[in-house]
Amino acid sequence: MHMILQIFLLLCATARVPSSIPKSSSPYRLLEPPLDTPWTAKVGTSPWPQYPRPQLRRDAWQNLNGIWTYQSASGPNDVKDLPDLPLAQEVLIPSCIEGAISGLQTWGVTHMWFGLTFTVPQDWDSDHRVLLNFEAVDYEATVFINGVQVGSNRGGYFRFSLDVSAHIKRDGPNKLQVFVFDPTDDESIPQGKQTKRLSHIFYTPCTGIWQTVWLESVPKNYITKLDVSGDMEGKMDITVQTLDKRPTNVVVEIQDEHGEIVSHHQLTSDTLSRVQVPSPKLWSPDSPTLYNITVTMENDTVKSYTGFRTISSGWVNGIKRPLLNGKFVFQFGPLDQGYWPDGIHLAPTWDAMVYDIDLIKDLGMNMVRKHIKIEPDLFYEACDRRGLLVIQDMVSMRVHTGARPTDAEQTEWERQLDIMINEHKNYPSIVTWVIYNEGWGQRTDYYPEFKITDRIRELDPTRLIDAVTGWEDHGAGDFLDNHHYADPQCGTPYYSRLSSPYDPQRIGFQGEFGGLGHKPDDRHLWPVEAAVRTINETYEMHADTESYNWRAHVLLDLLRQQIDRYACSGAVYTQTTDVEGEVNGLVTYDRRMIRVDTAQWKMDVKALYDAAAARAI
């Protein structure tokens, strides 16, 4: 009898719960990460409430961030069998499932479900469309509303929008289910530093819905995108793209920083127009002035902004230089990876994200190289408003196998590169696009960077292109970009084994240098053995911060001498923060200890700009 009872209880435990009985999920709780930050405990259950798309804003929107439910799936065929909601476990969205903030902190899942029940605001116009927007899902997402597949997307760093008007109930709850597949580096996809095979410079991957999800109410024919670019002469090119793609009257109003209307125009949608703003105050790191834009088309109104600045290259005293508003501006700042010990790819809060930006600006730097990762749009808006130049890398493909991408993989990677350009080309702070980093995922049986460079110039003729940073340089793009740890070799007649000789027809640039390491106290260290045992792979280790800061001073002074003597036009110091086993940041991974001598660093950075200014006279 006892055996029969045991079998009965086992069958009950494994049987599918009838739909008439409400399921319950394991409740969400913030887990303890291996290393926290000052913002970990401040995440709450309504994360990232900010409007996620700062250059195309509407009033009628609803944030869907918060507590969703989650469960893993066994494979790709599971997408055919929609699971009941709620799913097995609560999860915080947006987040990477590998991070503690998600409430999961789980590894190795490649197929999974996310679910949410939501209602549409009752005050939304019933004649309007309802768009469901995902800012980023890594890597492939298939979306269902009330049991119907409404769309899918491939690409872990880019937004997508779905018109769900025909599939939602406006007077009751709606079921949202998202099936996600993320191979990370099991396939050659744009992945950057993400890996399932941890090593010194490759880190914990990010899987799932890692940026904001939201609803938006739009009219039948609505503005889908604004392309806006203002130059130093006050000329502003604007294209108002619409769903119907039919010429429609639009009204564009431009306001200065004080809210005064400085330009008012009646234009036509879906065609390039050029308008003039009289005597604009120019955008620069020292004066990041932005102008607000309001665009009205029939019964659709959106708000945006732009900055007036011109990025170009030119000859200054016989040396090819990058120019901002017609003047040589030496660009100096850190390699910025954008990793967090609690959120992995996503900062825990907006305040945490801008801490890194403010740290860079406070140390006197004017630039950041966003390293093979693409951030939420709010990051670029913060750089626009604070005056921080951005060198933006394309996300690299798999590198650990040593195999080059196939034709199909190359085509998909180039498709996603186009998306990166089109989604981000309106941010004034972005000054340069980087195609390849150190040969990672780069085809060398032919030189695709030449064709890609031409393609980028078609998509965005307003910026410079660093086709190859590090090595495998074949002459494409605007820069000859050298990497050399620890000593810089910036625009010099000497160069390292993997780099190329300085090309006087292109801009001499130090894409990476420094990398000075110092192991912090355990309380500031990522305590994962796979990372800790790689610390000594750091380019140059120092026993204490005194030695670290003396050496940093020596390297920055050496860079200053190269500016004085040779053709150095900018440099990237590795790096903003420690990341897992890399302990070479200006600040530790938890952002609690600033490693650099702030006063000395400010003086050394100022000396770089002074030397560059003297060369420009």
Coordinates of C-alpha atoms in Angstrom, one line a residue:
M1 CA 0.0 0.0 0.0
H2 CA 2.9 2.4 0.9
M3 CA 4.4 1.7 -2.6
I4 CA 1.1 2.5 -4.4
L5 CA 0.8 5.8 -2.5
Q6 CA 4.4 6.8 -3.5
I7 CA 3.6 6.1 -7.2
F8 CA 0.4 8.1 -7.0
L9 CA 2.2 11.1 -5.4
L10 CA 4.9 10.9 -8.1
L11 CA 2.3 10.9 -10.9
C12 CA 0.6 13.9 -9.4
A13 CA 3.9 15.8 -9.1
T14 CA 4.8 15.2 -12.8
A15 CA 1.3 15.6 -14.4
R16 CA 0.4 18.7 -16.4
V17 CA -1.6 21.2 -14.2
P18 CA -5.1 21.5 -15.6
S19 CA -5.8 24.9 -17.1
S20 CA -8.7 25.4 -14.8
I21 CA -6.3 25.5 -11.8
P22 CA -4.2 28.7 -11.7
K23 CA -0.5 28.0 -11.9
S24 CA 1.9 29.9 -9.7
S25 CA 5.5 30.8 -10.5
S26 CA 8.5 30.8 -8.2
P27 CA 8.5 34.4 -6.9
Y28 CA 11.2 36.9 -8.1
R29 CA 13.9 37.9 -5.7
L30 CA 17.1 39.9 -6.3
L31 CA 19.9 37.4 -6.1
E32 CA 23.3 38.1 -4.7
P33 CA 25.8 38.6 -7.5
P34 CA 29.4 37.5 -7.2
L35 CA 30.1 41.2 -6.9
D36 CA 27.6 44.0 -6.4
T37 CA 27.6 47.7 -7.2
P38 CA 26.2 50.7 -5.3
W39 CA 23.1 50.4 -7.5
T40 CA 22.3 46.7 -7.2
A41 CA 19.9 47.1 -4.3
K42 CA 18.2 50.0 -6.0
V43 CA 16.9 48.2 -9.0
G44 CA 13.5 47.4 -7.6
T45 CA 10.7 45.7 -9.6
S46 CA 10.0 48.6 -12.0
P47 CA 13.4 48.9 -13.7
W48 CA 14.4 51.4 -16.4
P49 CA 11.2 53.5 -16.3
Q50 CA 12.8 56.1 -18.7
Y51 CA 11.4 56.6 -22.2
P52 CA 13.7 54.3 -24.1
R53 CA 13.8 56.0 -27.5
P54 CA 14.9 59.6 -26.9
Q55 CA 15.0 60.7 -30.6
L56 CA 11.5 59.7 -31.5
R57 CA 9.3 60.4 -28.5
R58 CA 5.5 60.2 -28.2
D59 CA 3.2 60.9 -25.2
A60 CA 1.1 57.7 -25.5
W61 CA 3.2 54.9 -24.3
Q62 CA 3.3 52.2 -21.7
N63 CA 6.4 50.6 -20.1
L64 CA 6.1 46.8 -19.9
N65 CA 9.3 46.4 -17.8
G66 CA 9.0 44.6 -14.5
I67 CA 8.1 41.1 -13.3
W68 CA 7.6 38.6 -16.1
T69 CA 7.7 34.8 -16.0
Y70 CA 10.3 32.5 -17.5
Q71 CA 11.1 28.9 -18.2
S72 CA 13.8 27.1 -20.2
A73 CA 13.0 25.1 -23.3
S74 CA 14.6 21.9 -24.6
G75 CA 15.2 23.0 -28.2
P76 CA 14.0 24.9 -31.3
N77 CA 10.9 22.7 -31.7
D78 CA 9.4 24.0 -28.4
V79 CA 8.4 27.1 -30.3
K80 CA 5.5 25.1 -31.8
D81 CA 4.0 24.3 -28.3
L82 CA 3.0 27.5 -26.5
P83 CA 3.2 27.1 -22.8
D84 CA 0.5 28.3 -20.4
L85 CA 1.1 31.5 -18.5
P86 CA 2.4 32.1 -16.0
L87 CA 5.6 30.3 -16.6
A88 CA 7.7 28.4 -14.1
Q89 CA 9.7 31.3 -12.5
E90 CA 9.4 35.0 -12.2
V91 CA 12.1 37.1 -13.8
L92 CA 12.9 40.8 -14.0
I93 CA 12.7 42.3 -17.4
P94 CA 14.9 43.8 -18.8
S95 CA 17.9 41.7 -17.8
C96 CA 20.4 39.1 -18.9
I97 CA 19.4 35.7 -17.4
E98 CA 23.0 35.2 -16.4
G99 CA 22.9 38.2 -14.1
A100 CA 21.7 38.4 -10.5
I101 CA 19.3 41.2 -11.3
S102 CA 17.2 38.8 -13.4
G103 CA 16.5 36.7 -10.4
L104 CA 17.7 33.6 -12.3
Q105 CA 21.5 33.9 -12.5
T106 CA 21.6 30.9 -14.8
W107 CA 24.1 29.8 -17.4
G108 CA 24.0 27.6 -20.6
V109 CA 20.4 28.0 -21.6
T110 CA 20.0 28.4 -25.4
H111 CA 16.2 28.2 -25.8
M112 CA 13.7 29.7 -23.4
W113 CA 10.3 31.3 -23.0
F114 CA 9.3 34.6 -21.4
G115 CA 5.7 35.5 -20.6
L116 CA 3.7 38.5 -19.5
T117 CA 0.0 39.4 -19.1
F118 CA -0.8 43.0 -19.9
T119 CA -3.7 45.4 -20.5
V120 CA -3.8 48.2 -23.0
P121 CA -4.5 51.7 -21.4
Q122 CA -8.2 52.4 -21.7
D123 CA -7.7 56.1 -22.7
W124 CA -5.8 55.1 -25.9
D125 CA -7.7 56.0 -29.1
S126 CA -9.4 52.8 -30.4
D127 CA -8.8 53.9 -34.0
H128 CA -5.0 54.0 -33.4
R129 CA -2.6 51.2 -33.9
V130 CA -0.8 49.6 -31.0
L131 CA 2.9 48.9 -31.4
L132 CA 4.8 46.4 -29.3
N133 CA 8.5 47.5 -29.1
F134 CA 11.5 45.5 -28.0
E135 CA 14.7 47.6 -27.6
A136 CA 16.9 44.5 -27.7
V137 CA 16.6 40.7 -27.3
D138 CA 19.7 38.5 -27.5
Y139 CA 19.6 36.8 -30.0
E140 CA 16.5 35.5 -31.9
A141 CA 13.0 36.3 -30.7
T142 CA 9.7 34.9 -31.8
V143 CA 6.7 36.8 -30.4
F144 CA 3.1 35.6 -29.8
I145 CA 0.1 37.6 -28.7
N146 CA -2.9 35.7 -27.4
G147 CA -1.6 32.6 -29.0
V148 CA -0.9 34.1 -32.5
Q149 CA 2.6 34.5 -33.8
V150 CA 3.0 38.2 -34.6
G151 CA 6.6 38.5 -35.6
S152 CA 10.3 37.6 -35.1
N153 CA 13.7 39.3 -35.1
R154 CA 17.3 38.3 -35.3
G155 CA 20.1 40.4 -33.8
G156 CA 20.9 40.8 -30.2
Y157 CA 21.6 44.6 -30.1
F158 CA 18.8 46.1 -32.1
R159 CA 15.2 47.2 -31.6
F160 CA 12.2 45.9 -33.4
S161 CA 8.6 46.9 -33.5
L162 CA 5.5 44.8 -34.1
D163 CA 2.0 46.1 -35.0
V164 CA -0.2 44.0 -32.7
S165 CA -3.4 46.0 -33.2
A166 CA -5.3 43.1 -34.8
H167 CA -4.3 40.6 -32.1
I168 CA -4.9 42.4 -28.8
K169 CA -8.0 42.8 -26.7
R170 CA -8.5 46.4 -25.6
D171 CA -10.9 45.6 -22.9
G172 CA -9.1 42.9 -21.0
P173 CA -5.9 41.0 -20.4
N174 CA -3.5 40.0 -23.2
K175 CA -1.0 37.2 -23.2
L176 CA 2.5 37.9 -24.4
Q177 CA 4.9 35.0 -25.0
V178 CA 8.4 35.4 -26.4
F179 CA 10.5 32.4 -27.5
V180 CA 14.2 33.2 -27.4
F181 CA 17.2 31.4 -29.0
D182 CA 20.7 32.5 -28.2
P183 CA 23.7 30.4 -29.4
T184 CA 26.3 32.9 -28.1
D185 CA 29.6 31.5 -29.5
D186 CA 28.3 28.1 -30.5
E187 CA 27.6 29.8 -33.9
S188 CA 29.4 32.7 -35.6
I189 CA 27.1 35.6 -34.9
P190 CA 27.7 39.2 -33.8
Q191 CA 28.5 38.6 -30.1
G192 CA 31.4 40.8 -29.1
K193 CA 33.0 39.7 -25.8
Q194 CA 30.3 37.2 -24.9
T195 CA 31.4 33.6 -24.5
K196 CA 30.5 30.3 -23.0
R197 CA 34.2 29.6 -22.9
L198 CA 35.5 32.1 -20.3
S199 CA 39.0 33.5 -20.8
H200 CA 40.9 36.6 -19.8
I201 CA 39.3 39.1 -22.3
F202 CA 36.0 37.2 -23.0
Y203 CA 33.3 37.3 -20.4
T204 CA 29.9 36.1 -19.1
P205 CA 27.3 36.2 -21.9
C206 CA 24.0 38.0 -22.0
T207 CA 20.9 36.0 -22.9
G208 CA 17.3 37.1 -23.2
I209 CA 15.2 40.3 -23.1
W210 CA 17.9 42.7 -22.0
Q211 CA 16.5 46.1 -22.9
T212 CA 13.1 47.8 -22.4
V213 CA 9.8 46.4 -23.7
W214 CA 7.0 48.9 -24.3
L215 CA 3.7 49.6 -26.0
E216 CA 3.0 52.7 -28.1
S217 CA -0.2 54.2 -29.5
V218 CA 0.2 55.5 -33.1
P219 CA -2.3 56.7 -35.8
K220 CA -3.0 54.6 -38.9
N221 CA -0.3 56.4 -40.9
Y222 CA 2.5 57.3 -38.5
I223 CA 6.1 58.6 -38.4
T224 CA 8.3 55.5 -38.3
K225 CA 11.7 57.2 -38.2
L226 CA 13.4 60.6 -38.3
D227 CA 16.8 61.0 -40.0
V228 CA 18.3 64.3 -38.8
S229 CA 21.8 65.7 -39.2
G230 CA 22.9 69.3 -38.5
D231 CA 26.2 70.8 -39.6
M232 CA 28.4 73.7 -38.5
E233 CA 26.8 76.0 -41.0
G234 CA 23.3 75.5 -39.6
K235 CA 22.2 73.3 -42.5
M236 CA 20.0 70.5 -41.2
D237 CA 19.1 67.5 -43.4
I238 CA 15.9 65.8 -42.4
T239 CA 13.9 62.9 -43.7
V240 CA 10.5 62.1 -42.0
Q241 CA 9.8 58.5 -42.8
T242 CA 6.2 57.2 -42.6
L243 CA 4.4 53.9 -42.7
D244 CA 2.5 54.5 -45.9
K245 CA 5.6 55.9 -47.8
R246 CA 3.3 58.5 -49.5
P247 CA 4.2 62.2 -49.7
T248 CA 2.4 63.9 -46.8
N249 CA 2.7 67.4 -45.4
V250 CA 4.7 67.7 -42.2
V251 CA 5.5 70.6 -40.0
V252 CA 9.0 70.8 -38.4
E253 CA 9.7 73.2 -35.5
I254 CA 13.2 73.7 -34.1
Q255 CA 13.8 75.2 -30.7
D256 CA 17.1 76.3 -29.1
E257 CA 18.4 75.4 -25.7
H258 CA 16.2 78.1 -24.1
G259 CA 13.0 76.9 -25.7
E260 CA 12.8 79.6 -28.3
I261 CA 11.6 78.7 -31.8
V262 CA 14.5 79.4 -34.2
S263 CA 13.2 77.7 -37.3
H264 CA 9.8 76.6 -38.6
H265 CA 9.2 74.7 -41.8
Q266 CA 6.5 72.9 -43.9
L267 CA 8.0 69.9 -45.6
T268 CA 7.0 66.7 -47.3
S269 CA 7.4 63.3 -45.7
D270 CA 9.5 60.4 -47.2
T271 CA 11.9 62.7 -49.0
L272 CA 15.2 64.4 -48.0
S273 CA 14.8 68.0 -47.1
R274 CA 17.4 70.6 -46.2
V275 CA 16.5 73.5 -43.8
Q276 CA 18.6 76.3 -42.4
V277 CA 18.9 77.3 -38.8
P278 CA 20.5 80.8 -38.5
S279 CA 23.7 81.1 -36.5
P280 CA 23.4 77.9 -34.5
K281 CA 25.4 77.3 -31.3
L282 CA 27.6 74.4 -32.2
W283 CA 27.8 71.1 -30.4
S284 CA 31.2 70.1 -29.0
P285 CA 32.6 68.4 -25.9
D286 CA 33.1 71.8 -24.3
S287 CA 29.7 73.1 -25.3
P288 CA 27.2 70.2 -26.0
T289 CA 24.4 72.4 -27.2
L290 CA 21.3 70.5 -28.4
Y291 CA 18.2 71.8 -30.3
N292 CA 14.8 70.3 -29.7
I293 CA 12.7 69.2 -32.7
T294 CA 8.9 68.8 -33.0
V295 CA 7.5 67.1 -36.1
T296 CA 3.8 67.0 -36.8
M297 CA 2.2 64.9 -39.6
E298 CA -1.6 64.9 -39.7
N299 CA -2.5 63.6 -36.2
D300 CA 0.9 62.3 -35.3
T301 CA 3.4 64.3 -33.3
V302 CA 6.9 63.2 -32.3
K303 CA 9.7 65.0 -30.6
S304 CA 13.4 64.7 -31.1
Y305 CA 16.7 66.7 -30.9
T306 CA 19.9 67.3 -32.8
G307 CA 23.2 69.0 -32.4
F308 CA 24.9 71.1 -35.1
R309 CA 28.5 70.0 -35.7
T310 CA 30.6 68.8 -38.7
I311 CA 33.0 65.9 -38.5
S312 CA 35.6 65.6 -41.2
S313 CA 39.3 65.1 -41.9
G314 CA 41.7 67.5 -43.3
W315 CA 45.4 68.6 -43.5
V316 CA 46.7 70.7 -40.6
N317 CA 50.3 71.8 -40.9
G318 CA 51.0 68.9 -43.3
I319 CA 49.4 66.2 -41.1
K320 CA 46.0 64.4 -41.8
R321 CA 43.8 65.2 -38.8
P322 CA 40.2 64.5 -37.6
L323 CA 38.3 67.7 -37.5
L324 CA 35.4 68.8 -35.4
N325 CA 33.7 71.9 -36.7
G326 CA 36.7 72.5 -39.0
K327 CA 39.3 72.3 -36.2
F328 CA 41.6 69.6 -35.1
V329 CA 40.4 68.2 -31.8
F330 CA 42.6 65.6 -30.2
Q331 CA 40.5 62.7 -29.1
F332 CA 41.4 61.0 -25.9
G333 CA 39.4 58.6 -23.7
P334 CA 39.0 55.0 -22.5
L335 CA 38.1 51.7 -24.1
D336 CA 34.6 51.2 -22.7
Q337 CA 33.2 47.7 -22.5
G338 CA 29.9 48.4 -20.7
Y339 CA 29.9 45.3 -18.5
W340 CA 28.4 45.1 -15.0
P341 CA 28.9 42.5 -12.3
D342 CA 25.2 42.5 -11.4
G343 CA 23.5 43.2 -14.8
I344 CA 26.2 41.9 -17.2
H345 CA 25.3 43.8 -20.4
L346 CA 22.8 46.2 -18.8
A347 CA 23.6 48.7 -16.1
P348 CA 21.4 48.2 -13.1
T349 CA 19.9 51.7 -13.3
W350 CA 20.2 54.9 -15.4
D351 CA 22.2 56.5 -12.6
A352 CA 24.7 53.6 -12.7
M353 CA 25.1 54.0 -16.5
V354 CA 25.8 57.7 -16.4
Y355 CA 28.3 57.2 -13.5
D356 CA 30.8 55.8 -16.0
I357 CA 30.2 58.6 -18.4
D358 CA 30.6 61.3 -15.7
L359 CA 33.8 59.6 -14.5
I360 CA 35.3 59.9 -17.9
K361 CA 34.3 63.5 -18.3
D362 CA 35.4 64.4 -14.7
L363 CA 38.9 63.1 -15.5
G364 CA 39.2 65.5 -18.3
M365 CA 38.7 63.2 -21.3
N366 CA 36.5 64.0 -24.3
M367 CA 36.0 60.6 -25.9
V368 CA 35.0 57.0 -25.3
R369 CA 35.4 54.0 -27.6
K370 CA 32.4 51.8 -27.2
H371 CA 34.1 48.5 -27.6
I372 CA 32.3 45.8 -29.7
K373 CA 29.1 46.4 -27.9
I374 CA 26.0 48.5 -28.6
E375 CA 24.4 50.3 -25.7
P376 CA 20.7 51.3 -25.1
D377 CA 19.8 54.5 -26.8
L378 CA 19.8 56.3 -23.4
F379 CA 23.6 55.9 -23.3
Y380 CA 24.1 57.9 -26.5
E381 CA 21.6 60.5 -25.4
A382 CA 23.7 60.9 -22.2
C383 CA 26.9 61.3 -24.2
D384 CA 25.1 63.9 -26.4
R385 CA 24.0 65.9 -23.4
R386 CA 27.3 65.7 -21.5
G387 CA 29.6 66.3 -24.5
L388 CA 31.4 63.0 -24.9
L389 CA 32.6 61.9 -28.3
V390 CA 31.8 58.3 -29.1
I391 CA 33.8 56.0 -31.3
Q392 CA 31.3 53.1 -32.0
D393 CA 32.5 49.6 -32.8
M394 CA 30.5 47.1 -34.7
V395 CA 30.0 43.9 -32.7
S396 CA 32.5 41.3 -33.8
M397 CA 31.8 37.7 -34.7
R398 CA 33.2 34.5 -33.1
V399 CA 36.9 34.5 -32.7
H400 CA 37.8 31.5 -30.5
T401 CA 37.8 28.9 -33.2
G402 CA 40.1 30.8 -35.5
A403 CA 37.8 30.0 -38.5
R404 CA 36.8 32.9 -40.8
P405 CA 33.1 33.6 -41.4
T406 CA 31.3 31.8 -44.2
D407 CA 29.6 33.8 -47.0
A408 CA 26.3 33.5 -45.3
E409 CA 27.6 34.6 -41.9
Q410 CA 29.4 37.6 -43.5
T411 CA 26.2 38.6 -45.2
E412 CA 24.2 38.5 -42.0
W413 CA 26.9 40.4 -40.1
E414 CA 26.9 43.1 -42.7
R415 CA 23.1 43.3 -42.6
Q416 CA 23.3 44.0 -38.8
L417 CA 26.1 46.5 -39.4
D418 CA 23.7 48.5 -41.6
I419 CA 21.1 48.3 -38.8
M420 CA 23.7 49.7 -36.3
I421 CA 24.4 52.7 -38.6
N422 CA 20.8 53.4 -39.4
E423 CA 19.7 53.2 -35.7
H424 CA 22.4 55.4 -34.4
K425 CA 23.4 57.9 -37.1
N426 CA 21.4 60.7 -35.6
Y427 CA 23.4 61.0 -32.3
P428 CA 25.7 64.0 -32.5
S429 CA 28.2 62.4 -30.1
I430 CA 29.1 59.5 -32.4
V431 CA 32.0 60.7 -34.5
T432 CA 33.5 57.4 -35.9
W433 CA 32.3 54.0 -36.9
V434 CA 34.7 51.0 -36.4
I435 CA 34.3 48.0 -38.7
Y436 CA 36.8 45.4 -37.4
N437 CA 38.7 45.0 -34.2
E438 CA 42.1 43.2 -34.3
G439 CA 41.0 41.0 -37.1
W440 CA 38.2 39.4 -35.1
G441 CA 35.7 37.8 -37.5
Q442 CA 37.5 39.5 -40.4
R443 CA 37.7 37.8 -43.8
T444 CA 41.2 38.0 -45.2
D445 CA 40.8 35.8 -48.3
Y446 CA 39.5 39.1 -49.7
Y447 CA 39.3 42.6 -48.1
P448 CA 35.6 43.3 -47.4
E449 CA 36.4 46.4 -45.4
F450 CA 36.8 48.4 -48.6
K451 CA 33.3 47.6 -49.8
I452 CA 31.9 48.0 -46.3
T453 CA 33.6 51.4 -46.0
D454 CA 31.9 52.6 -49.2
R455 CA 28.6 51.2 -48.0
I456 CA 28.8 53.1 -44.7
R457 CA 29.7 56.4 -46.5
E458 CA 26.4 55.9 -48.5
L459 CA 24.4 55.3 -45.3
D460 CA 26.1 58.0 -43.3
P461 CA 28.4 60.5 -45.1
T462 CA 28.7 62.7 -41.9
R463 CA 31.3 60.6 -40.0
L464 CA 34.7 59.1 -40.2
I465 CA 35.4 55.4 -40.6
D466 CA 38.0 53.3 -38.8
A467 CA 37.9 50.3 -41.0
V468 CA 40.4 48.2 -39.0
T469 CA 41.6 49.0 -35.5
G470 CA 44.7 47.0 -34.4
W471 CA 45.9 45.0 -37.3
E472 CA 45.0 43.3 -40.6
D473 CA 45.0 46.8 -42.0
H474 CA 45.0 46.9 -45.8
G475 CA 44.5 50.6 -46.4
A476 CA 40.7 51.1 -46.1
G477 CA 39.1 53.9 -44.1
D478 CA 40.2 57.2 -42.6
F479 CA 42.6 55.9 -40.0
L480 CA 45.9 54.0 -39.6
D481 CA 45.0 52.7 -36.1
N482 CA 47.7 51.0 -34.0
H483 CA 47.3 48.9 -30.9
H484 CA 50.3 48.5 -28.6
Y485 CA 50.4 47.5 -24.9
A486 CA 51.6 49.1 -22.8
D487 CA 53.6 51.8 -24.5
P488 CA 51.8 53.8 -27.2
Q489 CA 53.0 54.0 -30.8
C490 CA 50.8 56.7 -32.1
G491 CA 51.5 58.0 -35.6
T492 CA 55.1 57.1 -35.2
P493 CA 57.7 55.9 -37.7
Y494 CA 58.2 52.7 -35.5
Y495 CA 55.5 50.1 -35.0
S496 CA 55.0 46.7 -33.5
R497 CA 55.0 43.3 -35.2
L498 CA 51.2 43.0 -35.8
S499 CA 50.6 46.6 -36.8
S500 CA 51.3 48.5 -40.0
P501 CA 53.7 51.3 -40.8
Y502 CA 52.2 54.8 -40.4
D503 CA 50.3 55.9 -43.5
P504 CA 50.6 59.7 -43.9
Q505 CA 47.5 59.8 -46.1
R506 CA 45.4 58.6 -43.2
I507 CA 44.9 59.8 -39.6
G508 CA 47.5 58.4 -37.1
F509 CA 45.6 56.9 -34.2
Q510 CA 46.3 54.8 -31.1
G511 CA 43.2 52.5 -30.9
E512 CA 44.4 50.8 -27.7
F513 CA 47.2 51.2 -25.3
G514 CA 47.9 51.1 -21.5
G515 CA 46.1 48.2 -19.9
L516 CA 48.1 48.6 -16.7
G517 CA 46.9 46.2 -14.1
H518 CA 46.5 46.2 -10.4
K519 CA 44.8 43.5 -8.3
P520 CA 42.4 45.2 -5.9
D521 CA 41.3 43.9 -2.5
D522 CA 39.0 40.9 -2.6
R523 CA 36.0 43.0 -1.8
H524 CA 36.4 44.7 -5.2
L525 CA 37.3 41.6 -7.2
W526 CA 35.1 39.4 -9.3
P527 CA 35.4 36.2 -7.2
V528 CA 35.0 33.7 -10.0
E529 CA 37.8 31.2 -10.2
A530 CA 37.8 31.0 -14.0
A531 CA 38.4 34.8 -14.0
V532 CA 40.7 35.1 -11.0
R533 CA 43.2 32.6 -12.4
T534 CA 43.7 34.8 -15.5
I535 CA 44.5 38.0 -13.7
N536 CA 48.2 37.6 -14.4
E537 CA 47.5 37.7 -18.1
T538 CA 47.0 41.4 -17.8
Y539 CA 49.4 43.3 -20.0
E540 CA 51.4 44.8 -17.2
M541 CA 50.7 44.1 -13.4
H542 CA 51.5 46.4 -10.6
A543 CA 51.9 45.6 -6.9
D544 CA 50.2 48.8 -5.7
T545 CA 48.3 51.9 -6.9
E546 CA 51.4 54.0 -6.3
S547 CA 53.3 52.0 -9.0
Y548 CA 50.3 51.9 -11.2
N549 CA 49.8 55.7 -11.2
W550 CA 53.5 56.4 -11.7
R551 CA 53.5 54.1 -14.8
A552 CA 50.3 55.7 -16.1
H553 CA 51.9 59.1 -15.8
V554 CA 54.9 57.8 -17.8
L555 CA 52.8 56.4 -20.5
L556 CA 50.6 59.5 -20.8
D557 CA 53.8 61.7 -21.0
L558 CA 55.2 59.4 -23.7
L559 CA 51.9 59.9 -25.6
R560 CA 52.3 63.6 -25.2
Q561 CA 55.8 63.4 -26.7
Q562 CA 54.4 61.5 -29.7
I563 CA 51.8 64.3 -30.2
D564 CA 54.7 66.8 -30.0
R565 CA 57.0 65.0 -32.4
Y566 CA 54.9 62.8 -34.7
A567 CA 51.4 62.5 -36.2
C568 CA 49.3 61.3 -33.3
S569 CA 45.7 62.5 -33.5
G570 CA 44.0 60.6 -30.8
A571 CA 44.3 57.6 -28.4
V572 CA 42.2 55.1 -26.5
Y573 CA 43.4 54.1 -23.0
T574 CA 42.4 50.6 -21.8
Q575 CA 40.0 50.9 -20.0
T576 CA 37.1 52.5 -18.0
T577 CA 36.5 49.7 -15.6
D578 CA 37.8 46.3 -14.6
V579 CA 35.8 43.5 -16.2
E580 CA 35.8 40.1 -14.5
G581 CA 39.5 38.9 -14.7
E582 CA 40.7 42.1 -16.4
V583 CA 41.9 44.4 -13.6
N584 CA 43.2 47.3 -15.6
G585 CA 40.3 49.8 -15.2
L586 CA 40.4 53.4 -14.1
V587 CA 37.9 52.1 -11.6
T588 CA 37.2 48.6 -10.2
Y589 CA 34.4 46.4 -11.6
D590 CA 32.1 47.3 -8.7
R591 CA 32.7 51.0 -9.4
R592 CA 33.6 51.5 -5.7
M593 CA 37.3 52.3 -6.0
I594 CA 38.8 54.8 -8.3
R595 CA 42.2 53.4 -9.0
V596 CA 43.7 56.5 -10.8
D597 CA 45.3 59.5 -9.1
T598 CA 42.6 61.9 -10.1
A599 CA 44.6 65.1 -9.9
Q600 CA 47.6 63.7 -11.7
W601 CA 45.4 62.2 -14.4
K602 CA 43.7 65.5 -15.1
M603 CA 47.0 67.3 -15.5
D604 CA 48.4 64.6 -17.8
V605 CA 45.2 64.6 -20.0
K606 CA 45.3 68.4 -20.2
A607 CA 48.9 68.2 -21.3
L608 CA 47.8 66.0 -24.2
Y609 CA 45.3 68.6 -25.4
D610 CA 47.8 71.4 -24.9
A611 CA 50.4 69.6 -27.1
A612 CA 47.8 68.9 -29.8
A613 CA 46.7 72.5 -29.8
A614 CA 50.3 73.7 -30.2
R615 CA 50.7 71.4 -33.3
A616 CA 47.6 72.9 -34.8
I617 CA 48.8 76.5 -34.7

